Amino acid sequence: MRFLPVFLDLKAGPVILIGAGELLRAKLRVLAAAGARLRVHAIDGNQDLSVNSEDASRVEIATGDPLTADLAGVIAVVCAGAGHVGVAMSARAKALGLPVNVMDDLENSSFIFPAIVDRGDVVVAVGTGGTSPVVARRVREKIEALLPARVGELAEFIGTFRKSINERIAEFPLRRRFWERVIDGPIGAAVLAGRKDEADASLKAIADPSDFARADKPEGSVTLVGAGPGDPDLLTIKALRALQDADIVFHDELVSPEILDRIRRDTSRVPVGRRVGKPGIGQDAINKRMIEAAQSGQRVVRLKGGDPFVFGRGGEEIEALRAAGVAYSIIPGITAGLGGAADFEVPLTYRREATRITFLTAHKARDAEAVDWSTLTDTRMTVVVYMGMTAAPAVRAGLFAAGRSPETPVGVFARVTRPDAQGAIGTLRDLPELVRRIHGGPAILIIGDVVRHAGSLRRQTPKQIISDLLDAAE
């Protein structure tokens, strides 16, 4: 490690910034965002630095030769696009013992700029010793994806209570245990979810911080996580963090293996869903197991395909958790209807053509028979049917009986967003035949004029493309 990462107090004095062009302005934006007081020498004579009004009071445009400028009280020198002036300024700064950075010039720099993750009171600096800023930026991107957006607010929240709590807990190890329980438990989760008032009230309600810290039984919680339609890259950042933090994950059978691979290796994985034609353990049993795990102090994730609140029975699970007094949170996912629409380029709405969307489920024929199809005949309505492969004939019959045209465009889209995604497009008249072309689900049906805009052939296999072309020729 050649460069020791340190954090410079920019309120201790001004920073001299020397350079030209966009390189100068880019470095100015970084320093100004960090709250620095700046004395800027634009050696190209262009003093239009595009400083916003909030930062203008801290930026002084200097005149004269920077090599003879007064450096009294200066805390650092930065050169960006300064050419030979930067090299000469580096020698002067080093002679005075001032930290100096000359952009892209390690030999003449005594410090370097890291890639920065800024979350308010939480700042992460990533460096590569100046050898590869691009690698540093890529690492920063990974860290940004893992850090909660409100982690800085969590640090600030703890800071407001730290002195008072530390005064009430004499032993340092016990203090640490107290804050670990706060951060890892429902109070920390409430702050990260934006419910700061709730967290504030919960922390103030702790009558004896020492007893809270000594509690043998940790506080458990349940997080309902939407896994999306299958592509692991469509997991939200928040969902990924939940999978990494979980002690146990109860997951649906249809959650893809690639998403399950994102779970921390030592986390228990419990399949609780069911596939078509196969029995599951039942919703009541799932609720009971989640509650028992949380009450034993575990961080529980209920991982559901798509979105928990779109035909995912998430509402029933939340009701059970509320009744049991178990802390919970909800992380939405991309539902299959939206995933399939994006995957096969079907715009669910289209100006002057489709202005309404209806989502419904028709897992079995009797589900389809229970639908009031008369409300779904508007030609400007897009109908998205979940789990509709088995009930496809009943769906067609219901729409026909209600008066929907047999020529209404229809798409059957299976395993959407996954590498083996497959689509078949035709008309409502042909719906059962379209389903037969699909080699296994899960699948959604999209019904409406918007299907005409689909780019389905993009995702079909060569074999399927040839088959469709032969069908069209006939």
Short mmCIF file of N, CA, C and O in Angstrom, two decimals, residues 339-398:
data_model
loop_
_atom_site.label_atom_id
_atom_site.label_comp_id
_atom_site.label_asym_id
_atom_site.label_seq_id
_atom_site.Cartn_x
_atom_site.Cartn_y
_atom_site.Cartn_z
N GLY A 339 -42.10 -7.53 -16.78
CA GLY A 339 -40.89 -8.17 -17.29
C GLY A 339 -41.10 -8.72 -18.69
O GLY A 339 -40.25 -8.55 -19.58
N GLY A 340 -42.24 -9.38 -18.91
CA GLY A 340 -42.52 -9.94 -20.22
C GLY A 340 -42.73 -8.85 -21.27
O GLY A 340 -42.29 -8.98 -22.41
N ALA A 341 -43.40 -7.77 -20.86
CA ALA A 341 -43.63 -6.67 -21.80
C ALA A 341 -42.31 -6.08 -22.27
O ALA A 341 -42.11 -5.80 -23.46
N ALA A 342 -41.38 -5.89 -21.33
CA ALA A 342 -40.08 -5.34 -21.70
C ALA A 342 -39.27 -6.34 -22.52
O ALA A 342 -38.61 -5.97 -23.50
N ASP A 343 -39.33 -7.62 -22.14
CA ASP A 343 -38.53 -8.64 -22.80
C ASP A 343 -38.91 -8.80 -24.26
O ASP A 343 -38.06 -8.99 -25.13
N PHE A 344 -40.22 -8.73 -24.53
CA PHE A 344 -40.69 -8.95 -25.89
C PHE A 344 -41.19 -7.66 -26.56
O PHE A 344 -41.86 -7.70 -27.58
N GLU A 345 -40.84 -6.54 -25.95
CA GLU A 345 -41.09 -5.22 -26.54
C GLU A 345 -42.56 -4.98 -26.83
O GLU A 345 -42.92 -4.45 -27.89
N VAL A 346 -43.40 -5.36 -25.88
CA VAL A 346 -44.84 -5.12 -25.99
C VAL A 346 -45.19 -3.94 -25.10
O VAL A 346 -45.17 -4.06 -23.87
N PRO A 347 -45.51 -2.79 -25.66
CA PRO A 347 -45.89 -1.65 -24.81
C PRO A 347 -47.30 -1.86 -24.26
O PRO A 347 -48.27 -1.89 -25.01
N LEU A 348 -47.42 -2.01 -22.96
CA LEU A 348 -48.73 -2.31 -22.38
C LEU A 348 -49.71 -1.15 -22.55
O LEU A 348 -50.92 -1.35 -22.56
N THR A 349 -49.18 0.05 -22.66
CA THR A 349 -50.01 1.20 -23.02
C THR A 349 -49.43 1.82 -24.29
O THR A 349 -48.24 1.69 -24.56
N TYR A 350 -50.30 2.47 -25.04
CA TYR A 350 -49.85 3.09 -26.30
C TYR A 350 -50.81 4.24 -26.58
O TYR A 350 -52.03 4.06 -26.57
N ARG A 351 -50.25 5.40 -26.83
CA ARG A 351 -51.07 6.60 -26.98
C ARG A 351 -52.15 6.42 -28.04
O ARG A 351 -51.88 6.01 -29.16
N ARG A 352 -53.38 6.73 -27.64
CA ARG A 352 -54.59 6.64 -28.47
C ARG A 352 -54.94 5.21 -28.88
O ARG A 352 -55.91 4.99 -29.61
N GLU A 353 -54.17 4.23 -28.41
CA GLU A 353 -54.45 2.84 -28.79
C GLU A 353 -54.77 1.97 -27.58
O GLU A 353 -55.67 1.13 -27.64
N ALA A 354 -54.02 2.15 -26.51
CA ALA A 354 -54.25 1.38 -25.29
C ALA A 354 -54.03 2.29 -24.10
O ALA A 354 -52.90 2.72 -23.84
N THR A 355 -55.10 2.57 -23.38
CA THR A 355 -55.03 3.53 -22.28
C THR A 355 -55.35 2.91 -20.93
O THR A 355 -55.34 3.60 -19.92
N ARG A 356 -55.62 1.61 -20.90
CA ARG A 356 -55.94 0.93 -19.64
C ARG A 356 -55.25 -0.44 -19.63
O ARG A 356 -55.03 -1.04 -20.68
N ILE A 357 -54.95 -0.91 -18.41
CA ILE A 357 -54.35 -2.25 -18.24
C ILE A 357 -55.11 -2.98 -17.15
O ILE A 357 -55.43 -2.38 -16.11
N THR A 358 -55.38 -4.23 -17.37
CA THR A 358 -55.97 -5.08 -16.34
C THR A 358 -55.07 -6.30 -16.14
O THR A 358 -54.71 -6.97 -17.11
N PHE A 359 -54.72 -6.57 -14.90
CA PHE A 359 -53.97 -7.77 -14.55
C PHE A 359 -54.93 -8.74 -13.87
O PHE A 359 -55.65 -8.35 -12.93
N LEU A 360 -54.94 -9.98 -14.31
CA LEU A 360 -55.77 -10.99 -13.65
C LEU A 360 -55.07 -12.34 -13.70
O LEU A 360 -54.13 -12.54 -14.47
N THR A 361 -55.54 -13.24 -12.87
CA THR A 361 -54.96 -14.58 -12.84
C THR A 361 -56.01 -15.60 -13.23
O THR A 361 -57.18 -15.46 -12.88
N ALA A 362 -55.59 -16.60 -13.98
CA ALA A 362 -56.50 -17.67 -14.41
C ALA A 362 -55.72 -18.97 -14.39
O ALA A 362 -55.39 -19.54 -15.44
N HIS A 363 -55.38 -19.41 -13.19
CA HIS A 363 -54.54 -20.59 -13.04
C HIS A 363 -55.23 -21.85 -13.58
O HIS A 363 -54.58 -22.71 -14.16
N LYS A 364 -56.55 -21.93 -13.37
CA LYS A 364 -57.31 -23.10 -13.83
C LYS A 364 -58.54 -22.61 -14.59
O LYS A 364 -58.91 -21.43 -14.54
N ALA A 365 -59.20 -23.53 -15.28
CA ALA A 365 -60.37 -23.17 -16.07
C ALA A 365 -61.45 -22.53 -15.20
O ALA A 365 -62.10 -21.56 -15.60
N ARG A 366 -61.63 -23.04 -13.98
CA ARG A 366 -62.68 -22.47 -13.13
C ARG A 366 -62.34 -21.05 -12.69
O ARG A 366 -63.22 -20.25 -12.40
N ASP A 367 -61.02 -20.71 -12.64
CA ASP A 367 -60.64 -19.33 -12.36
C ASP A 367 -61.11 -18.42 -13.49
O ASP A 367 -61.63 -17.33 -13.26
N ALA A 368 -60.91 -18.88 -14.73
CA ALA A 368 -61.32 -18.09 -15.88
C ALA A 368 -62.84 -17.95 -15.93
O ALA A 368 -63.37 -16.90 -16.29
N GLU A 369 -63.54 -19.02 -15.58
CA GLU A 369 -65.01 -18.98 -15.60
C GLU A 369 -65.57 -18.00 -14.58
O GLU A 369 -66.67 -17.48 -14.74
N ALA A 370 -64.78 -17.72 -13.51
CA ALA A 370 -65.26 -16.81 -12.47
C ALA A 370 -65.03 -15.34 -12.82
O ALA A 370 -65.53 -14.45 -12.13
N VAL A 371 -64.30 -15.08 -13.89
CA VAL A 371 -64.00 -13.70 -14.28
C VAL A 371 -65.19 -13.09 -15.00
O VAL A 371 -65.84 -13.73 -15.84
N ASP A 372 -65.49 -11.82 -14.69
CA ASP A 372 -66.54 -11.10 -15.42
C ASP A 372 -65.90 -10.51 -16.67
O ASP A 372 -65.41 -9.37 -16.68
N TRP A 373 -65.91 -11.27 -17.74
CA TRP A 373 -65.23 -10.87 -18.97
C TRP A 373 -65.90 -9.68 -19.64
O TRP A 373 -65.29 -8.99 -20.47
N SER A 374 -67.14 -9.40 -19.27
CA SER A 374 -67.86 -8.28 -19.90
C SER A 374 -67.20 -6.94 -19.60
O SER A 374 -67.43 -5.96 -20.31
N THR A 375 -66.40 -6.88 -18.53
CA THR A 375 -65.70 -5.63 -18.19
C THR A 375 -64.39 -5.48 -18.95
O THR A 375 -63.69 -4.48 -18.78
N LEU A 376 -64.03 -6.48 -19.77
CA LEU A 376 -62.71 -6.50 -20.40
C LEU A 376 -62.79 -6.45 -21.92
O LEU A 376 -61.89 -6.92 -22.62
N THR A 377 -63.87 -5.90 -22.43
CA THR A 377 -64.06 -5.91 -23.90
C THR A 377 -63.62 -4.61 -24.56
O THR A 377 -63.62 -4.52 -25.79
N ASP A 378 -63.26 -3.62 -23.80
CA ASP A 378 -62.80 -2.34 -24.37
C ASP A 378 -61.54 -2.59 -25.20
O ASP A 378 -60.54 -3.11 -24.69
N THR A 379 -61.57 -2.22 -26.47
CA THR A 379 -60.43 -2.48 -27.34
C THR A 379 -59.20 -1.66 -26.96
O THR A 379 -58.09 -1.95 -27.40
N ARG A 380 -59.40 -0.62 -26.14
CA ARG A 380 -58.25 0.17 -25.68
C ARG A 380 -57.71 -0.33 -24.35
O ARG A 380 -56.91 0.34 -23.70
N MET A 381 -58.15 -1.50 -23.94
CA MET A 381 -57.67 -2.11 -22.70
C MET A 381 -56.72 -3.27 -23.03
O MET A 381 -57.06 -4.15 -23.82
N THR A 382 -55.56 -3.26 -22.41
CA THR A 382 -54.64 -4.40 -22.50
C THR A 382 -54.92 -5.31 -21.32
O THR A 382 -54.97 -4.86 -20.17
N VAL A 383 -55.11 -6.59 -21.60
CA VAL A 383 -55.38 -7.58 -20.54
C VAL A 383 -54.14 -8.47 -20.39
O VAL A 383 -53.68 -9.06 -21.38
N VAL A 384 -53.62 -8.55 -19.17
CA VAL A 384 -52.47 -9.40 -18.88
C VAL A 384 -52.94 -10.52 -17.96
O VAL A 384 -53.43 -10.26 -16.85
N VAL A 385 -52.83 -11.74 -18.44
CA VAL A 385 -53.31 -12.90 -17.68
C VAL A 385 -52.12 -13.68 -17.15
O VAL A 385 -51.28 -14.15 -17.93
N TYR A 386 -52.06 -13.83 -15.85
CA TYR A 386 -51.00 -14.62 -15.21
C TYR A 386 -51.42 -16.08 -15.11
O TYR A 386 -52.60 -16.38 -14.91
N MET A 387 -50.45 -16.96 -15.25
CA MET A 387 -50.69 -18.40 -15.08
C MET A 387 -51.86 -18.87 -15.94
O MET A 387 -52.73 -19.62 -15.49
N GLY A 388 -51.89 -18.40 -17.19
CA GLY A 388 -53.05 -18.64 -18.02
C GLY A 388 -52.92 -19.75 -19.04
O GLY A 388 -53.80 -19.89 -19.90
N MET A 389 -51.83 -20.53 -19.01
CA MET A 389 -51.65 -21.55 -20.04
C MET A 389 -52.73 -22.63 -19.97
O MET A 389 -53.36 -22.97 -20.98
N THR A 390 -52.94 -23.18 -18.78
CA THR A 390 -53.92 -24.25 -18.64
C THR A 390 -55.33 -23.77 -18.95
O THR A 390 -56.13 -24.49 -19.57
N ALA A 391 -55.62 -22.53 -18.55
CA ALA A 391 -56.97 -22.00 -18.72
C ALA A 391 -57.17 -21.27 -20.04
O ALA A 391 -58.20 -20.62 -20.24
N ALA A 392 -56.21 -21.37 -20.96
CA ALA A 392 -56.29 -20.59 -22.21
C ALA A 392 -57.61 -20.80 -22.96
O ALA A 392 -58.22 -19.82 -23.42
N PRO A 393 -58.11 -22.05 -23.12
CA PRO A 393 -59.41 -22.20 -23.83
C PRO A 393 -60.54 -21.48 -23.11
O PRO A 393 -61.41 -20.88 -23.77
N ALA A 394 -60.54 -21.51 -21.78
CA ALA A 394 -61.60 -20.84 -21.02
C ALA A 394 -61.46 -19.33 -21.12
O ALA A 394 -62.47 -18.61 -21.16
N VAL A 395 -60.22 -18.83 -21.16
CA VAL A 395 -60.01 -17.39 -21.34
C VAL A 395 -60.56 -16.95 -22.69
O VAL A 395 -61.27 -15.94 -22.80
N ARG A 396 -60.24 -17.71 -23.72
CA ARG A 396 -60.74 -17.38 -25.06
C ARG A 396 -62.26 -17.42 -25.09
O ARG A 396 -62.90 -16.49 -25.63
N ALA A 397 -62.84 -18.46 -24.51
CA ALA A 397 -64.30 -18.59 -24.52
C ALA A 397 -64.96 -17.43 -23.78
O ALA A 397 -65.99 -16.90 -24.23
N GLY A 398 -64.38 -17.02 -22.67
CA GLY A 398 -64.95 -15.92 -21.89
C GLY A 398 -64.93 -14.62 -22.65
O GLY A 398 -65.91 -13.86 -22.67
#
